[in-house]
Coordinates of C-alpha atoms (C1' of nucleotides) in Angstrom, one line a residue:
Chain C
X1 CA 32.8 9.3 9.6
X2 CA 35.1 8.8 13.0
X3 CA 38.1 7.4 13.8
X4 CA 38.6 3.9 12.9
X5 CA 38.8 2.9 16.8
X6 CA 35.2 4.2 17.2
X7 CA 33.0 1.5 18.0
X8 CA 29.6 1.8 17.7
X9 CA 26.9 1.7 20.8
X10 CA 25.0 -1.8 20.9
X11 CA 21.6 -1.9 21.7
X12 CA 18.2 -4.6 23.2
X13 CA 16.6 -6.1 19.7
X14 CA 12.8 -7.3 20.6
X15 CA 9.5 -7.9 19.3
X16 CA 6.1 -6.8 19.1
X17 CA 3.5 -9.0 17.6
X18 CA 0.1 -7.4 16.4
X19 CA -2.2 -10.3 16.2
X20 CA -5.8 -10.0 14.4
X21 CA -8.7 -12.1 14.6
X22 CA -12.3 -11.8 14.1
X23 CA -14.0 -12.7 17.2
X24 CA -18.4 -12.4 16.8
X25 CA -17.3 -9.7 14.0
X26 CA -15.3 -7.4 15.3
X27 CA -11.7 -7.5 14.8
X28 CA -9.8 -8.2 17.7
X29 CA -6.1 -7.8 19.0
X30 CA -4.2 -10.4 21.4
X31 CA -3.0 -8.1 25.0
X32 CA -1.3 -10.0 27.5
X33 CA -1.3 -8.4 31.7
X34 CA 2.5 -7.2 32.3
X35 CA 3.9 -9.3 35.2
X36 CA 7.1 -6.9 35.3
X37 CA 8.0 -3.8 35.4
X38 CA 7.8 -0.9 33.4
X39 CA 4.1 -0.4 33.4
X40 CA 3.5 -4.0 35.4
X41 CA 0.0 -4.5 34.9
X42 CA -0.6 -2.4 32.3
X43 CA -2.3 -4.3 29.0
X44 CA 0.6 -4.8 26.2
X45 CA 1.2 -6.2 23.0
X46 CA 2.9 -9.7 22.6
X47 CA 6.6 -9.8 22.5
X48 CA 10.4 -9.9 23.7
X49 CA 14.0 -9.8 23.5
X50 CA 15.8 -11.9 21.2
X51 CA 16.8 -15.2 22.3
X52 CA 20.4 -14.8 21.6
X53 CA 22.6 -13.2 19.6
X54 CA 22.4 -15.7 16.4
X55 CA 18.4 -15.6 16.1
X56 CA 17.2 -14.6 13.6
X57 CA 14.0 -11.5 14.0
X58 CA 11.1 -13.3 12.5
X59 CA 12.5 -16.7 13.8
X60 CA 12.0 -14.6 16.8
X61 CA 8.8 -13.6 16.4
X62 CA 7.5 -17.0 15.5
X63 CA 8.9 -18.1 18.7
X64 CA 7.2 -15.7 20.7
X65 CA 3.9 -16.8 18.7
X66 CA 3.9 -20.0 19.6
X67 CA 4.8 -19.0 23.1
X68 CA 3.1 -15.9 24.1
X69 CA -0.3 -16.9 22.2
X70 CA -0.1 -21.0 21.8
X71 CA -0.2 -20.3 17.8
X72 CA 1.5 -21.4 15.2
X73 CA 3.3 -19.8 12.8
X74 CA 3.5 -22.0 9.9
X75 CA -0.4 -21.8 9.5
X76 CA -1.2 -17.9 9.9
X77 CA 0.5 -15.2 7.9
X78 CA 3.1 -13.2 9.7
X79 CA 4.7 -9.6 7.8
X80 CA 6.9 -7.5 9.4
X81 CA 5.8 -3.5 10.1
X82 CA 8.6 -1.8 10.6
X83 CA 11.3 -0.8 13.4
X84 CA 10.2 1.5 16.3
X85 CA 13.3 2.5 18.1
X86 CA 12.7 6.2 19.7
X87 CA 15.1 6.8 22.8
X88 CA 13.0 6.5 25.5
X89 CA 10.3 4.1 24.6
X90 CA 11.5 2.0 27.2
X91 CA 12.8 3.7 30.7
X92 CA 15.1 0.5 31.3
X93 CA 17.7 1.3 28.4
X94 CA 18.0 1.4 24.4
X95 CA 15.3 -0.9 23.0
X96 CA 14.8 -1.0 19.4
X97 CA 11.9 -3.0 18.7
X98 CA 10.8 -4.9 15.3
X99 CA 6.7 -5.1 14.5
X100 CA 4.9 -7.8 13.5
X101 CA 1.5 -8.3 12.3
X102 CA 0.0 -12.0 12.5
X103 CA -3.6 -12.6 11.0
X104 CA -5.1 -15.4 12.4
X105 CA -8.4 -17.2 11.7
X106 CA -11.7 -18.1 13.7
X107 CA -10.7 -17.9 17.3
X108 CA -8.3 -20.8 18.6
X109 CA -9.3 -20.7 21.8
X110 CA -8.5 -17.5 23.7
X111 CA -5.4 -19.1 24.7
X112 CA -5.7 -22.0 27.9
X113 CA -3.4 -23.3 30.5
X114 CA -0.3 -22.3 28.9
X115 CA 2.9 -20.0 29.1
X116 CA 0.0 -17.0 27.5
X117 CA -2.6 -17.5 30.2
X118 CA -2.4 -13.8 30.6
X119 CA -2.9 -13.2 27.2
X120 CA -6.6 -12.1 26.0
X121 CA -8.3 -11.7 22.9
X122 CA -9.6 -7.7 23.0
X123 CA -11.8 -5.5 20.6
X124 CA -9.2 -3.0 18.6
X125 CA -11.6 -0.3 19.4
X126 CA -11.2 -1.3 23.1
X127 CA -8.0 -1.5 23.1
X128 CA -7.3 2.0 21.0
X129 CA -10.1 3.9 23.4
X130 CA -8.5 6.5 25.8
X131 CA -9.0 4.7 28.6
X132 CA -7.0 1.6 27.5
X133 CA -3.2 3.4 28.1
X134 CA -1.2 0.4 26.5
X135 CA 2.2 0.0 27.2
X136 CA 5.4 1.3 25.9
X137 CA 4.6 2.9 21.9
X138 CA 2.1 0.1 21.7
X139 CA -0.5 2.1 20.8
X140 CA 1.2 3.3 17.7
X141 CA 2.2 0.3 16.5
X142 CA -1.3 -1.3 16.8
X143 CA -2.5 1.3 14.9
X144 CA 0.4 1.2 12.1
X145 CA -0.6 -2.3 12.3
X146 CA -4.7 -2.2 12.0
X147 CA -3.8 0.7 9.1
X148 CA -1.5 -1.9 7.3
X149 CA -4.0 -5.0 8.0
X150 CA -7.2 -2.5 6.4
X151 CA -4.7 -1.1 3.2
X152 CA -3.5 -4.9 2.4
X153 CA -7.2 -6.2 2.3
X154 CA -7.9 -4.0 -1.1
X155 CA -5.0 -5.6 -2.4
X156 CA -4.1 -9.0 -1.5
X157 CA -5.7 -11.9 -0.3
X158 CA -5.0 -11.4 3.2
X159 CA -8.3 -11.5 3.8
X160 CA -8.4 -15.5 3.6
X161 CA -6.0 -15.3 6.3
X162 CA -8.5 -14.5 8.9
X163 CA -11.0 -17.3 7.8
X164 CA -10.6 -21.4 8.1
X165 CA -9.7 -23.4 5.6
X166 CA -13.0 -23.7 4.6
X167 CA -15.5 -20.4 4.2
X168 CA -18.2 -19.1 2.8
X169 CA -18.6 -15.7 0.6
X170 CA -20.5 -14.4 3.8
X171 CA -18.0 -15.1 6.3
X172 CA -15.3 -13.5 3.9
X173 CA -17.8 -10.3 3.7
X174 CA -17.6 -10.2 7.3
X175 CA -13.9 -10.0 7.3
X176 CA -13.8 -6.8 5.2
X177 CA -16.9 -5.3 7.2
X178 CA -15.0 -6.1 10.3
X179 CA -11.6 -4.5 9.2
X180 CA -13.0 -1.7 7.1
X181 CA -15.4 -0.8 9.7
X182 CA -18.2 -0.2 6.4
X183 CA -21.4 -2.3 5.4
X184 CA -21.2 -3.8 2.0
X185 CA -23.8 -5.1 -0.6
X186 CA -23.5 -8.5 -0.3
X187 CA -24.6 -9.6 -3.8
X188 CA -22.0 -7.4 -5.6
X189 CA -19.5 -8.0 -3.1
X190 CA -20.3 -11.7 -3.7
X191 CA -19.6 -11.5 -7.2
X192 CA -16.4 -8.8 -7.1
X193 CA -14.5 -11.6 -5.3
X194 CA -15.3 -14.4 -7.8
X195 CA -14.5 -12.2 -10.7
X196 CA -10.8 -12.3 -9.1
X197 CA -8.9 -15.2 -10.9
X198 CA -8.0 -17.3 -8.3
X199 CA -8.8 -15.5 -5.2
X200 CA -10.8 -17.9 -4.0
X201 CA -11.8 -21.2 -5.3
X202 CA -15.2 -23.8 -4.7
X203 CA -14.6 -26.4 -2.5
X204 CA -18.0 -28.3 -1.7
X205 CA -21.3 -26.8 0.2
X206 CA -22.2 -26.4 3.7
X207 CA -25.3 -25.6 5.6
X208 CA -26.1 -22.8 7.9
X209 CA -28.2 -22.1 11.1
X210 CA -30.9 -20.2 8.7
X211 CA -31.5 -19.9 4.6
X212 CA -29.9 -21.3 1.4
X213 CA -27.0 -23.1 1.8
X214 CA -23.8 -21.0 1.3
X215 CA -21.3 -22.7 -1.1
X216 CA -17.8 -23.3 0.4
X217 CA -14.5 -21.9 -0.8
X218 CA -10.8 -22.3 -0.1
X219 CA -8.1 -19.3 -0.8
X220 CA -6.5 -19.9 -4.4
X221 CA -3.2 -19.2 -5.2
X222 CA -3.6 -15.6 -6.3
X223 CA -1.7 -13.7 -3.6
X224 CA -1.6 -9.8 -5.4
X225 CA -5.8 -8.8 -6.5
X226 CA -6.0 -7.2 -9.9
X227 CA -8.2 -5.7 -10.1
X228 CA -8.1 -4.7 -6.5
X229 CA -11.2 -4.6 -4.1
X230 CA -11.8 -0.6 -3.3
X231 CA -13.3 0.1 0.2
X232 CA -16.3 2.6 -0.4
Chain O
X1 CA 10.1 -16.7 29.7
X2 CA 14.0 -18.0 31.2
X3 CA 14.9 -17.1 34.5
X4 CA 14.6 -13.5 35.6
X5 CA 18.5 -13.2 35.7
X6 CA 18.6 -13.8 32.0
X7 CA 19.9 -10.6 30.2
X8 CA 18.9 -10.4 26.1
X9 CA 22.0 -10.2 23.6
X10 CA 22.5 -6.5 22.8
X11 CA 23.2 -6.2 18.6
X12 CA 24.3 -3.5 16.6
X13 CA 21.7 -1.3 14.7
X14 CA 23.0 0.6 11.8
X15 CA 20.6 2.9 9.4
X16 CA 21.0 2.2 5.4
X17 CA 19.5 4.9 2.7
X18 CA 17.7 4.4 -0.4
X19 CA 18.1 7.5 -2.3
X20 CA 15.8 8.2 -4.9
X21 CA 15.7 10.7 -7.4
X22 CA 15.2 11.2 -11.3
X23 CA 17.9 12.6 -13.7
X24 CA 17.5 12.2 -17.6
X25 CA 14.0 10.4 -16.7
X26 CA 15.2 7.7 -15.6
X27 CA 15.1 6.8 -11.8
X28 CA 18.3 6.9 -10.1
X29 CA 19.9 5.6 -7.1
X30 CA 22.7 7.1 -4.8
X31 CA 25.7 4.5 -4.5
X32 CA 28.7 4.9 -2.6
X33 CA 32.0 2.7 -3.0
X34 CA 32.9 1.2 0.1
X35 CA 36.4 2.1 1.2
X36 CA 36.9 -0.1 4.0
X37 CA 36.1 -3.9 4.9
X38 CA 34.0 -6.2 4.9
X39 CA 33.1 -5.2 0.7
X40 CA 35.6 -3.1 0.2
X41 CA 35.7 -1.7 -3.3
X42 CA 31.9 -3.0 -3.8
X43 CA 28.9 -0.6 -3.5
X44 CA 26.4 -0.1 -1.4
X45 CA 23.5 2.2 -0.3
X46 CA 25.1 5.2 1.9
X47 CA 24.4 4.2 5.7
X48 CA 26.1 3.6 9.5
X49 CA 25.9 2.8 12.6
X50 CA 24.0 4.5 15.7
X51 CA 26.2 7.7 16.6
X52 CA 25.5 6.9 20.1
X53 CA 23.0 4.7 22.6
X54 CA 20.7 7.7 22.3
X55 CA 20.3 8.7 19.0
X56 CA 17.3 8.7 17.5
X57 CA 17.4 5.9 14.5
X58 CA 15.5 8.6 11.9
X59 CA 17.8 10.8 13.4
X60 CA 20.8 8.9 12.5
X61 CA 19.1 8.7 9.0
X62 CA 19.4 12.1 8.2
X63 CA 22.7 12.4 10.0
X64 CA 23.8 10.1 7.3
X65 CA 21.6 11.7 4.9
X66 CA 23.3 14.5 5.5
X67 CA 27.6 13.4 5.9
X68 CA 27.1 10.8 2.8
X69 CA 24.8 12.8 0.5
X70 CA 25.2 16.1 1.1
X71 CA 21.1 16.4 1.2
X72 CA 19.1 18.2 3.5
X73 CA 16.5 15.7 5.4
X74 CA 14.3 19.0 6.2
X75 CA 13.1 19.6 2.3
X76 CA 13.1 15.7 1.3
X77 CA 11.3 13.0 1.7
X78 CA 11.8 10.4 4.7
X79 CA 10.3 6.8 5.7
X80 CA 11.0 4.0 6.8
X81 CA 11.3 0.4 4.8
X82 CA 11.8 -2.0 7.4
X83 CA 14.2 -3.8 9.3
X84 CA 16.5 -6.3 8.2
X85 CA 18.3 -8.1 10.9
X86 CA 19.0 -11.5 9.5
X87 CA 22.2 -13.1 11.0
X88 CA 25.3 -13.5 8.7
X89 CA 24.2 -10.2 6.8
X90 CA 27.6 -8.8 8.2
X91 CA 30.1 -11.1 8.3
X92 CA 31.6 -8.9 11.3
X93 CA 28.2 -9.5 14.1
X94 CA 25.4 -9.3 14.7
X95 CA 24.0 -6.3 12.8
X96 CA 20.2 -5.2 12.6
X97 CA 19.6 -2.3 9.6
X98 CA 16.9 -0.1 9.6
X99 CA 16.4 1.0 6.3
X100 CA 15.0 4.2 5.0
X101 CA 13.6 5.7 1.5
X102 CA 14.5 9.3 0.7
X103 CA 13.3 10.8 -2.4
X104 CA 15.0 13.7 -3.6
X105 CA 14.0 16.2 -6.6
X106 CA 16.1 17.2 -9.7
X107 CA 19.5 16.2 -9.1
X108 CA 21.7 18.3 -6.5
X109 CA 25.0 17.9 -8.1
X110 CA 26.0 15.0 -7.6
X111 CA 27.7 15.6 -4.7
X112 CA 31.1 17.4 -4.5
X113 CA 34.4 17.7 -2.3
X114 CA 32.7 16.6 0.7
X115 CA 31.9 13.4 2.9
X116 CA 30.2 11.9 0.2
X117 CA 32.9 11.9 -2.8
X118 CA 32.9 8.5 -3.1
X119 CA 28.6 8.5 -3.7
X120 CA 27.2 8.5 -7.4
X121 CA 23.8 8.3 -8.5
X122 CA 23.6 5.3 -10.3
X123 CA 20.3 4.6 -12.7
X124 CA 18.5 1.5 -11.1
X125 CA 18.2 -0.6 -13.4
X126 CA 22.3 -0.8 -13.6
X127 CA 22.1 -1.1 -9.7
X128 CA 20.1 -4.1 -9.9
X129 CA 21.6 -5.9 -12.7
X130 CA 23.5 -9.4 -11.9
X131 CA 26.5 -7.7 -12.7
X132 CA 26.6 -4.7 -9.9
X133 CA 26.8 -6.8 -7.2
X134 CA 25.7 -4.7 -4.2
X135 CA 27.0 -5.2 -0.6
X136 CA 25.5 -7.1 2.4
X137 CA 21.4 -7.7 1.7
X138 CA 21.2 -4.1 -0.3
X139 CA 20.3 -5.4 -3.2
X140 CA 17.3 -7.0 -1.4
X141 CA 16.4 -3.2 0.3
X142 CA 16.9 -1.2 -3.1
X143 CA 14.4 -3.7 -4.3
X144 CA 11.8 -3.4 -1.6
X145 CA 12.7 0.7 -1.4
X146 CA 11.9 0.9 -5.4
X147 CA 8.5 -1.2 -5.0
X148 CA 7.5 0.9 -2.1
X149 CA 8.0 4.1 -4.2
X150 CA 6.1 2.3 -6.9
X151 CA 3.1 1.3 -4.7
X152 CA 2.8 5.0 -3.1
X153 CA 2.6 6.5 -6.3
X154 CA -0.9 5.5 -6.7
X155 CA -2.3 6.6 -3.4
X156 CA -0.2 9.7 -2.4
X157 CA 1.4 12.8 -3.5
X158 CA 5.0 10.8 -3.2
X159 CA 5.6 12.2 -6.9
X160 CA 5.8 15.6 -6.2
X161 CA 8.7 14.8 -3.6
X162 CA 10.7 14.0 -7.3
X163 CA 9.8 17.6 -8.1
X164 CA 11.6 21.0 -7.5
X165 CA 9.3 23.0 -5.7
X166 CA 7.8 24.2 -8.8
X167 CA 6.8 22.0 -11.7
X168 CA 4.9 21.3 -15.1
X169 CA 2.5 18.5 -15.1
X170 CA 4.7 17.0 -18.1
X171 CA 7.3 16.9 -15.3
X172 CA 5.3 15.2 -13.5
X173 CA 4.1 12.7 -15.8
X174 CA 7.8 11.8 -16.3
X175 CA 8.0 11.2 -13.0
X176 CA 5.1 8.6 -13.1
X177 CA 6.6 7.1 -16.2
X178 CA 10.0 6.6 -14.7
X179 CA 8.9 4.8 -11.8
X180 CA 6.2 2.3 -13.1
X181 CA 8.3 2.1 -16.3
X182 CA 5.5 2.5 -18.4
X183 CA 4.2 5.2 -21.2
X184 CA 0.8 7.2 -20.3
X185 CA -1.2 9.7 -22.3
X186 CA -0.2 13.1 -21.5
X187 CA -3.5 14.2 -22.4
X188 CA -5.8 11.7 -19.5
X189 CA -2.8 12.4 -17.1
X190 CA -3.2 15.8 -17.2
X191 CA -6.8 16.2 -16.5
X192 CA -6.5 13.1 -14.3
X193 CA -3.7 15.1 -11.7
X194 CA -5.9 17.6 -11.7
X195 CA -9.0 15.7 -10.9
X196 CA -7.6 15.1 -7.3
X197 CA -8.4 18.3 -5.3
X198 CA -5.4 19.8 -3.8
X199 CA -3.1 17.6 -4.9
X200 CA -1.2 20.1 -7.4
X201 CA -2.0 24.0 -6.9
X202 CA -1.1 26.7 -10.0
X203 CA 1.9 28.8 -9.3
X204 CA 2.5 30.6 -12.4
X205 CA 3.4 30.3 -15.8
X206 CA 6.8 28.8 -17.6
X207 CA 7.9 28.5 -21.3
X208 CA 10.1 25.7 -22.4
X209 CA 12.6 24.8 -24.8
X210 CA 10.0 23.6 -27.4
X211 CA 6.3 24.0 -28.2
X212 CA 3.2 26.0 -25.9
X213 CA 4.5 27.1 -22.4
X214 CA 3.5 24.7 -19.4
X215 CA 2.3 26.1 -16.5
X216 CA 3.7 25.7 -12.6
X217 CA 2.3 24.0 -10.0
X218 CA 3.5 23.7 -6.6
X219 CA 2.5 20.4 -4.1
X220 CA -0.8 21.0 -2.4
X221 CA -1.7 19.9 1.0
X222 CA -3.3 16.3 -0.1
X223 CA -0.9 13.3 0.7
X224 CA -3.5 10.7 -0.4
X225 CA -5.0 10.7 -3.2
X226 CA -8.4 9.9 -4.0
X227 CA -9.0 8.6 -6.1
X228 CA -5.9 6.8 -7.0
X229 CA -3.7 7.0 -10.2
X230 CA -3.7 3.4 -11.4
X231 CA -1.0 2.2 -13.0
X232 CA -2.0 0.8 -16.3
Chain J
dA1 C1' 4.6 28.7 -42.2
dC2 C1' 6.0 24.8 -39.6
dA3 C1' 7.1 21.9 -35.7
dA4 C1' 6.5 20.9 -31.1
dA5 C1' 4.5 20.7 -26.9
dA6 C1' 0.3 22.3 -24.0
dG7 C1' -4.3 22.0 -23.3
dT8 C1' -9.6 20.7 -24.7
dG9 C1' -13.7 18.1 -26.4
dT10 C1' -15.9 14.0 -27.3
dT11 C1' -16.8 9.1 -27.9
dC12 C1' -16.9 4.6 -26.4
dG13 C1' -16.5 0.7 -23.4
dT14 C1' -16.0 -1.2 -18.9
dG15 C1' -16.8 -1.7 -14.2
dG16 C1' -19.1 -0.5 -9.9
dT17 C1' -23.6 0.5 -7.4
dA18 C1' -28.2 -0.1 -6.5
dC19 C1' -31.9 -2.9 -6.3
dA20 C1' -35.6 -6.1 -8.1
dC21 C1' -35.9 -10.7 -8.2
dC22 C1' -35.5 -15.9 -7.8
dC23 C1' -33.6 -20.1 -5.0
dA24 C1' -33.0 -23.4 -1.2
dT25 C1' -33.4 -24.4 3.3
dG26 C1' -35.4 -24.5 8.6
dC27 C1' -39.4 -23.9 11.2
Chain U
dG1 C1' -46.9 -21.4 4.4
dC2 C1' -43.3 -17.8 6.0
dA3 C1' -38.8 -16.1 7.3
dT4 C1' -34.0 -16.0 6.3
dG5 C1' -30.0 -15.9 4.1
dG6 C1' -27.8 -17.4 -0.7
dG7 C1' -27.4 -16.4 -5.4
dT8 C1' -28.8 -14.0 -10.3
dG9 C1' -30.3 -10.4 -13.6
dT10 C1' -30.1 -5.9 -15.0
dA11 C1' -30.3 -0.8 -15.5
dC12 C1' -27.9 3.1 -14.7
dC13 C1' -24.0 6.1 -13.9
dA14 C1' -19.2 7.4 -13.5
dC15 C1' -14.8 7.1 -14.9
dG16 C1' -10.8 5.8 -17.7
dA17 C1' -8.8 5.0 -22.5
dA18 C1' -8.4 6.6 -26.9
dC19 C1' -7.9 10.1 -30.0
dA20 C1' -9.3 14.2 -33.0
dC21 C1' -8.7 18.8 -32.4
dT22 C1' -7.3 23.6 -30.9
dT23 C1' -3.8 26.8 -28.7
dT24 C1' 0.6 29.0 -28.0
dT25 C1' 5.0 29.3 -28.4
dG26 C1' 10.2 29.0 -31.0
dT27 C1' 12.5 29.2 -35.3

DNA sequence: ACAAAAGTGTTCGTGGTACACCCATGC
DNA sequence: GCATGGGTGTACCACGAACACTTTTGT
């Protein structure tokens, strides 16, 4: 160590949110338009300092939720990804920021009238393509993020997170076809999830544009799924 | 957003170490006794603050990798947990952590007459026992640092980053057993290792203290493994 | 020879995949 | 009726668990 008089260099805390969706079954990222420099203009992920110095990171990150994207916290799951804090990421000064990754379900209106009317809901594939030149290490940390998101399906019910309340085994298919990027058989996959104790659970019927009538389900309480679901 | 005069609170980021590493098969722990304030006398994982504004953060981890443990981060095992920034953490500011996991082979030494006199490796189960009493939240990072090295087990060649550079597939298996706590059959684990195409690669032969000789492997080139070793 | 650990062969059951088939609705 | 998607039955195959057995060393 130093001497004792050594004080250590204080550095900008933010946040980056990584918010999923399924939007006409393709997953989807929230970008908001930069207003400011650096890289004004250029697409970017969700985020920002910390309030002050007493808030608290994912107190933070709900905050910018509800203000950047007009959604709520307490109803869509919200993990944290990790630190990114190379020198350099941000040409104003020392900016460590902390990753978030928000699932959220259906589409609540790509955003209206409010503080996130720059914000837009955008394919991931868009928004990873060459062409798309993110800001900051944004890139990186939407791909950590999609990586994390496709990896948690197989094991956790995360999967109900991007649905409604209410879904069917179909929409719940499309949610791992979406994320996964694969085609499944939708008999077997229909019974691997209801051979998970819990995963989901009936919750009345419901009738569709064409065919049978799909059952309904909620998400159970099983959080951890043993045994897990393996992508092909 | 506030007003564009605003300027965010700057915070102190500090890195913190969990230090992994297998001696009489059980899984250990580096600990080091705190010698100054706030928790002096307690333990607590090895860790510090940013050198300087531009210092890298997995930098500083193997800075302190390096002073504390006497380890070099070029032939270990490096990644990072997460951050843990919550406020009141350290009772002297406002203090954001980035924590790392560092897994280490064999045991070298443990540690001598230099920076790191005051570090032990400490089996984890004693480190997590209502009685040790860890300082700050590191009782909450050990935990997360120990599940993630449980979790990768199953889809990566983490295990080999227990080994020396050369090792029987008994070794191996110990390593499995020590992490997930659990017995398996040498017999299925050792066709099952071998299953996964270049995930252990022959180096040789060895005799041991007892019994038929073993032979050496070495660490291939695959990091995940597919399929994965399931933990019963 | 015996013990101990390494390594092999084989059986059995489970679980995933593929696909044929039946069911319930809209048109 | 037919088309469309929901839901069921079942045969096959692969893989993991269990365990008997053989091999190679030290003493």
């Amino acid at each position: 160590m130093s001497s004792e008089s050594w004080t250590p260099p204080a550095v900008l805390v933010a946040v980056d949110l990584v918010i999923l969706t399924l939007r006409d079954s393709a997953l989807n990222v929230l970008l908001v338009e930069r207003g400011i420099d650096p890289f004004r203009g250029a697409r970017a992920l969700p985020g920002g300092f910390l309030n002050n110095a007493g808030e608290d990171i994912v107190a933070a990150a709900r905050r910018e939720l509800a203000e950047e994207a007009n959604l709520d916290a307490a109803t869509l799951h919200l993990e944290q990804l990790g630190a990114y804090g190379e020198p350099g990421r941000d040409p104003r000064g020392r900016v460590v920021s902390v990753a978030y990754l928000a699932i959220s379900p259906g589409l609540p209106e790509p955003v209206a009238g409010t503080d996130a009317a720059r914000a837009a809901w955008t394919p991931v594939d868009e928004a990873l393509s060459d062409t798309a030149r993110l800001a900051f290490d944004h890139r990186r940390i939407l791909l950590d993020g999609v990586e994390r998101a496709r990896a948690k399906l197989e094991n956790t019910s995360l999967a109900t997170a991007f649905c409604a309340p209410t879904f069917t085994i179909a929409e719940l298919q499309r949610v791992y076809e979406a994320v996964w990027g694969v085609a499944l058989d939708p008999r077997n996959f229909y019974r691997k999830v209801q051979a998970v104790p819990d995963f989901i659970v009936p919750a009345g019927n419901q009738r569709t544009t064409k065919g049978r009538p799909a059952r309904l389900f909620r998400a159970g309480s099983r959080t951890e799924l043993t045994p897990p679901l393996t992508r092909p």
